[in-house]
């Protein structure tokens, strides 16, 4: 290697110390390439937020260097932020056929036309000035998933993407162990490996085990069957379709994302649907319940999903009926357990029979457990290792797993979003950080809801709001009308007349004090109202509503 060869920078912008929002920048000389561009879903305290995407201000600053985004697979936590990213930086997107099919649909929804999408086959190598990017087939819970090897003159960086080792995959396409081992034998400088299931011992079961369970359930079912699963789990959808065909049931698809994915996957040949098997939701009345299977979204109990609306009798065209058999073919994502539990309870209350993971093998993970991760480490044999895609505990435990396999502890690099890892054959170390964090999407607003707005929303949701409207004379500053007080989410006015009456007196007194001291600044008067009223209300109710004084002058 030449003496003056610069180091490679690896900068995770999402996916570390969190689940989702996966995005990694690899920078060498005058080029930056990105692996994945995902979103995450809001945490409970992010009131009203729709989705969360990575902060890309570093990339916007260096947009001339950004040469492309390379996608490992088509899940939302890997492609969901693309429409927002492309509005700021329009670069080519590289991915496998199904991945780009799902991306294309997403871009149409956002009315983004002028984007270069390049379909890549597993095994293909794409050349940039300073990088050669290779796609290697792996198995996951969606078809067409790949690991990505980035070859440079300094060394190879290997990113596993999301993977599991499945010796009997639904589509018959096995993980390319041979090529991974070959890359490993030539020498890998750094491996980035997913850590989602590192806490689970053993290996993940094959997706085919779910097919056997579904067959068993379908064979004994006499009523209508409703299956809720992730829309993007194309292999699971295929198995439901196979079981429906085997037991002579028609299939109805419900839920916007489910309809979209089934459409794209069928069109591209990733879903094999026998002719005449799928019927329109409006034609269900032509069949007996024992001849129907509904595939729907809502396996995570999302309030607006099809299953949740059916369970709450809010769906326009579908209702859960007594005797229905509901199969929830997914694991609750951490944090969603309460939502899922609520939907299961509602389904039971409506007379349905519900089968979920605690009762049968109707879900297997798409992520590698400990033994599969060990095999990946053995095949790749990297000099340095950086665990990714997990909360801090996952990253830490993945690091310990690498130590067990004989890797020197100093070669294991546990980073955080925004940390800059500089690496060459001589060593690797964190040398600083770039801006990173959450950009919150609320409706059409991108990043316009920040901590202050969230704090206000939390305050309103916990303590309510009190609006004080008062009209004062321009000439002498005396109160002409009011004060009128409007309460929302604080107390019910009709049952708290004394409290409201005294609150008005407090406001009047605060304004009289200002008038007596010849104070005519509105900001001072408003603060005076706020402070006096806040003290009074807390004294009487031990609550702190948001107080909003409005002063008008006539």
XYZ file of C-alpha atoms in Angstrom:
554
model
C 0.000 0.000 0.000
C 1.257 3.497 -0.831
C 2.496 5.564 2.098
C 0.139 8.483 1.549
C -3.038 6.490 0.926
C -5.787 8.108 2.996
C -7.844 6.108 5.477
C -11.406 4.991 4.849
C -14.063 6.705 6.938
C -17.069 4.673 8.048
C -19.873 6.848 9.457
C -23.088 5.218 10.733
C -25.900 7.798 10.478
C -28.602 5.490 11.866
C -29.148 1.964 13.179
C -26.795 2.124 16.187
C -28.232 2.176 19.714
C -31.674 1.774 18.117
C -33.732 -0.614 16.024
C -34.419 0.803 12.550
C -33.331 3.960 10.684
C -30.399 2.027 9.161
C -27.922 4.089 7.171
C -24.123 3.936 6.850
C -21.816 6.273 4.910
C -18.475 4.990 3.620
C -16.107 7.776 2.551
C -12.807 7.376 0.724
C -10.865 10.145 -0.997
C -13.464 12.284 -2.820
C -16.337 9.772 -2.836
C -19.087 8.823 -0.383
C -21.343 5.826 -0.898
C -24.279 4.956 1.337
C -25.555 1.580 2.441
C -29.333 1.735 3.079
C -31.562 4.706 3.855
C -34.186 3.618 6.368
C -36.763 5.022 8.715
C -37.900 4.095 12.206
C -41.281 4.461 13.843
C -41.841 7.038 16.599
C -41.412 6.234 20.274
C -44.341 6.749 22.637
C -43.212 10.203 23.740
C -43.011 11.462 20.122
C -46.624 12.602 20.152
C -48.227 12.941 16.718
C -45.051 12.042 14.831
C -45.548 9.739 11.826
C -42.021 8.503 11.134
C -38.397 9.245 12.048
C -35.529 9.499 9.527
C -31.751 10.019 9.931
C -30.150 13.461 10.061
C -28.308 13.827 6.726
C -26.899 17.328 7.229
C -23.314 15.969 6.883
C -24.214 14.467 3.499
C -25.961 17.652 2.348
C -22.790 19.571 3.228
C -20.737 17.139 1.096
C -23.413 16.360 -1.521
C -20.906 16.578 -4.419
C -19.084 13.575 -2.972
C -22.178 11.357 -2.622
C -22.141 8.887 -5.538
C -25.008 6.513 -4.782
C -27.126 4.533 -2.324
C -26.722 0.740 -2.231
C -29.685 -1.098 -0.715
C -29.398 -4.438 1.086
C -33.158 -5.215 0.898
C -36.648 -3.723 0.721
C -37.773 -3.362 4.338
C -38.927 0.068 5.540
C -36.079 0.351 8.068
C -33.695 0.187 5.077
C -35.545 2.070 2.283
C -38.206 4.164 4.048
C -36.269 7.447 4.206
C -35.376 7.465 0.479
C -38.150 9.850 -0.682
C -37.082 12.437 1.909
C -33.371 11.929 1.138
C -33.847 12.234 -2.633
C -35.623 15.578 -2.266
C -32.340 16.905 -0.817
C -29.720 14.843 -2.714
C -30.652 13.131 -5.979
C -28.203 10.267 -6.530
C -28.519 6.852 -8.236
C -30.080 4.010 -6.208
C -28.735 0.467 -6.614
C -30.572 -2.647 -5.454
C -32.041 -5.984 -6.469
C -35.238 -6.255 -8.544
C -37.797 -6.634 -5.737
C -36.059 -3.998 -3.577
C -36.212 -1.431 -6.381
C -39.779 -2.473 -7.248
C -40.817 -1.468 -3.713
C -38.705 1.720 -3.924
C -40.313 2.664 -7.247
C -43.785 2.367 -5.742
C -42.714 4.560 -2.819
C -41.262 7.223 -5.152
C -44.497 7.311 -7.190
C -46.462 7.984 -3.989
C -44.163 10.957 -3.299
C -44.354 12.093 -6.965
C -40.595 11.753 -7.444
C -39.892 11.002 -11.087
C -36.339 11.940 -11.993
C -34.487 9.260 -9.991
C -31.993 6.788 -11.453
C -32.761 3.242 -10.282
C -30.267 0.554 -11.318
C -31.234 -3.091 -10.848
C -28.362 -5.271 -9.615
C -28.194 -9.064 -9.565
C -26.596 -10.885 -6.609
C -22.991 -11.562 -7.602
C -22.695 -8.350 -9.604
C -19.876 -5.852 -8.915
C -20.391 -2.111 -9.558
C -17.337 0.111 -10.053
C -16.943 3.666 -8.865
C -13.663 5.639 -8.994
C -12.464 4.511 -5.562
C -14.882 1.673 -4.748
C -15.992 -1.652 -6.143
C -19.351 -2.575 -4.616
C -20.392 -6.231 -4.679
C -23.858 -7.639 -3.897
C -23.885 -11.123 -2.290
C -27.085 -13.133 -1.794
C -28.250 -13.769 1.788
C -31.539 -15.057 3.225
C -33.929 -12.838 5.159
C -37.696 -12.518 5.661
C -37.981 -10.705 2.317
C -36.780 -12.003 -1.043
C -33.763 -10.546 -2.848
C -31.812 -9.597 0.304
C -28.052 -9.063 -0.054
C -24.912 -8.461 1.928
C -22.643 -5.799 0.441
C -18.847 -5.969 0.109
C -17.091 -2.666 -0.568
C -13.645 -3.290 -2.088
C -11.033 -0.504 -1.955
C -7.245 -0.304 -2.334
C -7.058 0.006 1.468
C -9.077 -3.164 2.078
C -12.564 -4.678 1.949
C -15.475 -3.591 4.130
C -18.171 -6.268 4.442
C -21.717 -5.308 5.499
C -23.954 -8.302 6.257
C -27.241 -6.393 5.905
C -30.116 -8.184 7.662
C -29.729 -11.941 7.318
C -30.514 -15.386 8.660
C -29.166 -18.763 7.559
C -31.998 -20.748 6.015
C -31.063 -24.059 4.369
C -34.596 -24.512 2.999
C -35.590 -21.025 1.779
C -39.043 -20.580 0.238
C -37.695 -19.330 -3.098
C -34.913 -21.954 -3.195
C -32.199 -19.264 -3.410
C -29.547 -20.176 -0.850
C -27.195 -17.715 0.772
C -23.923 -17.543 -1.210
C -21.680 -19.148 1.417
C -18.983 -19.854 -1.190
C -18.514 -16.217 -2.196
C -18.627 -14.988 1.412
C -15.912 -17.511 2.350
C -13.861 -16.489 -0.705
C -14.031 -12.805 0.263
C -13.080 -13.815 3.822
C -10.060 -15.845 2.650
C -8.765 -12.872 0.629
C -8.917 -10.722 3.761
C -11.621 -8.420 5.129
C -10.510 -5.239 6.854
C -13.805 -4.462 8.615
C -17.103 -6.279 9.034
C -20.352 -4.520 9.947
C -22.818 -7.193 11.101
C -26.423 -6.954 12.243
C -27.083 -7.571 15.943
C -30.903 -7.721 16.250
C -31.115 -11.322 17.547
C -27.705 -11.597 19.234
C -29.392 -12.288 22.591
C -31.018 -15.467 21.260
C -28.988 -18.691 21.475
C -29.063 -21.342 18.751
C -30.291 -20.735 15.218
C -33.421 -19.223 13.698
C -35.924 -21.765 12.408
C -36.468 -22.057 8.670
C -39.373 -20.117 7.157
C -40.676 -23.501 5.934
C -41.671 -24.460 9.502
C -44.315 -21.721 9.337
C -45.712 -23.289 6.157
C -46.165 -26.626 7.930
C -47.990 -24.941 10.843
C -50.227 -22.964 8.471
C -51.114 -26.162 6.599
C -52.061 -27.830 9.869
C -54.261 -24.877 10.933
C -55.916 -24.541 7.512
C -56.690 -28.277 7.307
C -58.806 -28.179 10.485
C -60.437 -24.751 10.058
C -64.155 -24.654 9.253
C -64.639 -20.866 9.439
C -63.157 -17.811 7.754
C -59.399 -17.364 8.290
C -57.764 -13.938 8.796
C -53.944 -13.817 8.659
C -52.142 -10.674 9.882
C -48.459 -10.342 9.032
C -45.861 -7.832 7.821
C -46.708 -6.698 4.294
C -43.061 -6.939 3.255
C -42.662 -10.581 4.331
C -43.199 -11.920 0.809
C -42.156 -15.481 1.757
C -44.836 -15.562 4.490
C -47.436 -14.274 2.033
C -46.440 -17.036 -0.404
C -46.965 -19.682 2.247
C -50.419 -18.334 3.147
C -51.311 -18.363 -0.569
C -49.982 -21.941 -0.893
C -52.088 -23.145 2.063
C -55.168 -21.317 0.747
C -54.754 -22.967 -2.653
C -54.216 -26.397 -1.095
C -57.433 -26.164 0.956
C -59.526 -24.526 -1.812
C -59.934 -21.088 -0.276
C -60.079 -17.739 -2.099
C -57.691 -14.998 -0.942
C -58.674 -11.386 -0.166
C -55.979 -8.785 0.540
C -56.698 -5.852 2.881
C -54.566 -2.921 4.053
C -52.896 -0.352 1.762
C -49.298 -1.516 2.228
C -50.341 -5.169 1.851
C -52.172 -4.440 -1.422
C -49.113 -2.499 -2.686
C -46.570 -5.225 -1.838
C -48.722 -8.064 -3.202
C -49.143 -6.070 -6.438
C -45.420 -5.325 -6.861
C -44.221 -8.821 -5.820
C -46.737 -10.582 -8.112
C -45.853 -8.342 -11.047
C -42.120 -8.996 -10.631
C -42.565 -12.753 -10.196
C -41.684 -12.988 -6.486
C -45.202 -14.095 -5.531
C -46.705 -17.048 -7.325
C -50.502 -16.628 -7.198
C -52.544 -19.305 -9.043
C -55.019 -17.797 -11.481
C -58.422 -17.056 -9.972
C -57.222 -17.560 -6.379
C -57.297 -13.884 -5.449
C -60.662 -12.100 -5.359
C -61.743 -8.516 -4.778
C -62.851 -7.531 -1.281
C -66.286 -6.586 -2.704
C -66.862 -10.144 -4.007
C -66.550 -11.852 -0.618
C -70.335 -12.139 -0.326
C -70.332 -14.664 -3.175
C -68.473 -17.240 -1.041
C -69.052 -19.135 2.194
C -66.834 -18.199 5.163
C -65.153 -21.628 4.921
C -63.951 -20.683 1.419
C -62.170 -17.456 2.388
C -58.770 -16.303 3.661
C -58.069 -12.632 4.408
C -54.453 -11.450 4.398
C -54.152 -8.161 6.235
C -51.810 -5.656 7.866
C -51.932 -4.970 11.597
C -49.708 -7.642 13.136
C -48.193 -4.906 15.334
C -51.536 -3.587 16.587
C -51.058 -0.280 14.737
C -54.194 1.788 15.486
C -54.978 2.616 11.833
C -54.145 -0.806 10.365
C -56.798 -3.023 8.792
C -56.815 -5.622 11.606
C -57.129 -3.003 14.368
C -60.035 -1.335 12.550
C -61.721 -4.706 12.016
C -61.284 -5.584 15.711
C -62.812 -2.225 16.715
C -65.669 -2.460 14.131
C -64.334 0.588 12.295
C -63.448 -1.020 8.952
C -65.641 0.059 6.017
C -65.915 -3.363 4.395
C -64.757 -5.975 6.908
C -65.865 -7.010 10.369
C -64.559 -9.701 12.688
C -67.363 -12.191 13.207
C -67.853 -14.783 15.964
C -66.091 -17.971 14.906
C -63.466 -16.265 12.714
C -59.975 -17.742 13.058
C -57.365 -14.961 13.321
C -53.677 -15.849 12.917
C -51.198 -13.145 13.996
C -48.077 -14.256 12.165
C -45.490 -11.870 13.614
C -43.639 -11.050 16.808
C -44.447 -7.762 18.566
C -41.654 -5.271 17.881
C -40.202 -4.097 21.250
C -42.524 -1.345 22.504
C -45.570 -2.641 20.589
C -46.528 -5.384 23.063
C -49.407 -3.369 24.593
C -50.893 -2.505 21.194
C -50.761 -6.144 20.064
C -52.228 -7.337 23.369
C -55.110 -4.858 23.066
C -55.992 -6.068 19.549
C -55.837 -9.742 20.648
C -58.221 -8.952 23.536
C -60.622 -7.106 21.200
C -60.607 -10.052 18.780
C -61.433 -12.513 21.579
C -64.205 -10.181 22.785
C -65.734 -10.274 19.308
C -65.911 -14.062 19.442
C -62.928 -14.852 17.241
C -60.413 -17.607 17.882
C -56.915 -16.094 17.892
C -53.640 -17.911 17.262
C -50.453 -15.964 17.987
C -46.816 -16.875 18.483
C -47.242 -17.928 22.109
C -49.654 -20.664 20.948
C -48.082 -22.014 17.732
C -45.071 -21.743 15.407
C -46.724 -19.225 13.116
C -43.775 -16.829 13.032
C -40.028 -17.171 12.644
C -37.575 -14.305 12.719
C -35.685 -13.044 9.702
C -32.611 -12.262 11.797
C -29.613 -14.393 12.710
C -29.316 -15.869 16.205
C -25.994 -16.568 17.943
C -24.939 -19.705 16.019
C -25.649 -18.061 12.650
C -23.732 -14.934 13.664
C -20.798 -17.146 14.707
C -20.813 -18.813 11.290
C -20.786 -15.422 9.564
C -17.790 -14.360 11.686
C -15.983 -17.619 10.846
C -16.611 -17.203 7.110
C -15.651 -13.526 6.885
C -12.774 -13.538 9.442
C -12.487 -9.729 9.578
C -9.525 -7.910 11.104
C -11.832 -5.325 12.719
C -15.493 -5.654 13.661
C -18.227 -3.099 14.222
C -21.620 -4.412 15.398
C -24.598 -2.537 13.894
C -28.420 -2.688 13.775
C -29.291 -2.894 17.451
C -29.682 -1.124 20.761
C -26.558 -0.619 22.864
C -27.039 -3.914 24.701
C -27.210 -5.774 21.372
C -24.025 -4.114 20.089
C -22.208 -4.850 23.346
C -23.259 -8.515 23.383
C -22.307 -8.939 19.736
C -18.890 -7.578 20.638
C -18.610 -10.174 23.433
C -19.606 -12.913 20.977
C -16.702 -11.857 18.719
C -14.332 -12.010 21.723
C -15.509 -15.583 22.402
C -14.555 -16.423 18.825
C -11.012 -15.183 19.425
C -11.082 -11.610 18.134
C -8.865 -9.212 20.134
C -11.064 -6.899 22.204
C -9.237 -3.816 20.902
C -10.329 -4.725 17.331
C -14.025 -4.531 18.254
C -15.411 -1.066 17.657
C -18.698 -0.151 19.316
C -19.836 3.140 17.841
C -22.871 5.379 17.925
C -24.764 7.273 15.245
C -22.565 10.032 13.832
C -19.249 8.609 15.061
C -16.452 8.710 12.462
C -14.417 5.498 12.285
C -11.130 5.973 10.409
C -9.561 2.720 9.314
C -6.677 1.253 7.331
C -4.614 -1.931 7.570
C -2.545 -0.500 10.437
C -5.415 0.385 12.738
C -8.902 1.679 13.329
C -10.159 4.344 15.714
C -12.990 6.799 16.244
C -11.729 10.284 15.424
C -14.763 12.509 15.933
C -18.384 12.781 14.976
C -20.767 14.371 12.484
C -24.288 15.704 13.172
C -26.661 12.803 13.685
C -29.984 12.193 15.334
C -33.657 12.134 14.525
C -35.485 14.165 11.915
C -39.178 13.925 12.745
C -41.799 13.714 10.006
C -45.261 14.978 10.924
C -47.696 15.085 8.008
C -45.993 17.090 5.262
C -43.569 18.742 7.670
C -39.969 17.483 7.639
C -37.967 18.405 10.709
C -40.265 21.304 11.659
C -41.301 19.499 14.840
C -38.409 19.578 17.285
C -37.894 19.152 21.009
C -39.698 22.390 21.922
C -42.840 21.458 19.955
C -42.777 17.930 21.420
C -42.374 19.396 24.898
C -45.451 21.593 24.309
C -47.440 18.596 23.017
C -46.461 16.567 26.067
C -47.433 19.453 28.350
C -50.814 19.803 26.620
C -51.471 16.057 26.762
C -50.586 15.789 30.449
C -51.976 19.027 31.935
C -54.313 20.598 29.392
C -54.650 24.185 28.225
C -56.138 27.386 29.608
C -56.668 30.354 27.257
C -57.187 33.779 28.833
C -58.716 36.410 26.516
C -58.849 40.023 27.683
C -59.540 43.353 25.904
C -57.932 46.526 27.223
C -58.332 50.196 26.378
C -55.597 51.742 24.247
C -55.969 55.093 26.038
C -55.768 54.203 29.715
C -54.908 50.452 29.748
C -58.074 49.529 31.660
C -59.912 46.258 31.085
C -62.799 46.841 28.651
C -63.967 43.230 28.198
C -63.154 39.951 29.891
C -61.151 38.308 31.114
C -62.749 35.249 29.462
C -61.221 31.902 30.239
C -61.391 28.836 27.987
C -60.294 25.493 29.462
C -59.382 22.436 27.357
C -58.186 19.206 28.966
C -57.702 20.913 32.353
C -61.069 21.067 34.165
C -64.690 20.873 33.050
C -65.751 24.527 33.319
C -69.399 23.919 34.321
C -68.316 21.881 37.324
C -65.572 24.330 38.380
C -67.362 27.680 38.414
C -65.715 28.897 41.638
C -62.250 28.063 40.322
C -62.948 29.920 37.067
C -64.464 32.919 38.834
C -61.420 33.248 41.095
C -59.075 32.743 38.112
C -60.733 35.724 36.395
C -60.213 37.833 39.528
C -56.526 36.824 39.622
C -56.084 37.907 35.960
C -57.908 41.208 36.605
C -55.706 41.898 39.630
C -52.527 41.146 37.640
C -53.587 43.643 34.964
C -54.516 46.270 37.568
C -51.044 45.912 39.102
C -49.472 46.499 35.679
C -51.745 49.490 35.030
C -50.922 50.988 38.448
C -47.220 50.748 37.677
C -47.739 52.292 34.211
C -46.548 49.072 32.496
C -47.881 48.817 28.958
C -45.576 46.189 27.460
C -47.683 43.252 26.363
C -44.978 40.648 27.001
C -44.635 41.790 30.636
C -48.419 41.812 31.099
C -48.755 38.312 29.630
C -45.984 36.962 31.865
C -47.600 38.573 34.872
C -50.949 36.875 34.055
C -49.192 33.541 33.496
C -47.200 33.615 36.728
C -50.056 34.699 39.015
C -52.560 32.287 37.442
C -50.082 29.407 37.451
C -49.422 29.825 41.188
C -53.150 30.019 41.966
C -54.102 26.967 39.866
C -51.276 24.853 41.270
C -52.271 25.811 44.803
C -55.891 24.771 44.167
C -55.462 21.734 41.870
C -51.767 20.658 42.031
C -51.808 20.820 38.217
C -49.853 22.955 35.747
C -51.907 23.577 32.586
C -50.378 25.466 29.686
C -51.578 29.072 30.060
C -52.027 31.124 26.908
C -52.911 34.808 27.530
C -54.349 36.746 24.546
C -54.529 40.543 24.936
C -56.484 42.701 22.481
C -56.455 46.465 22.360
C -59.380 48.748 21.412
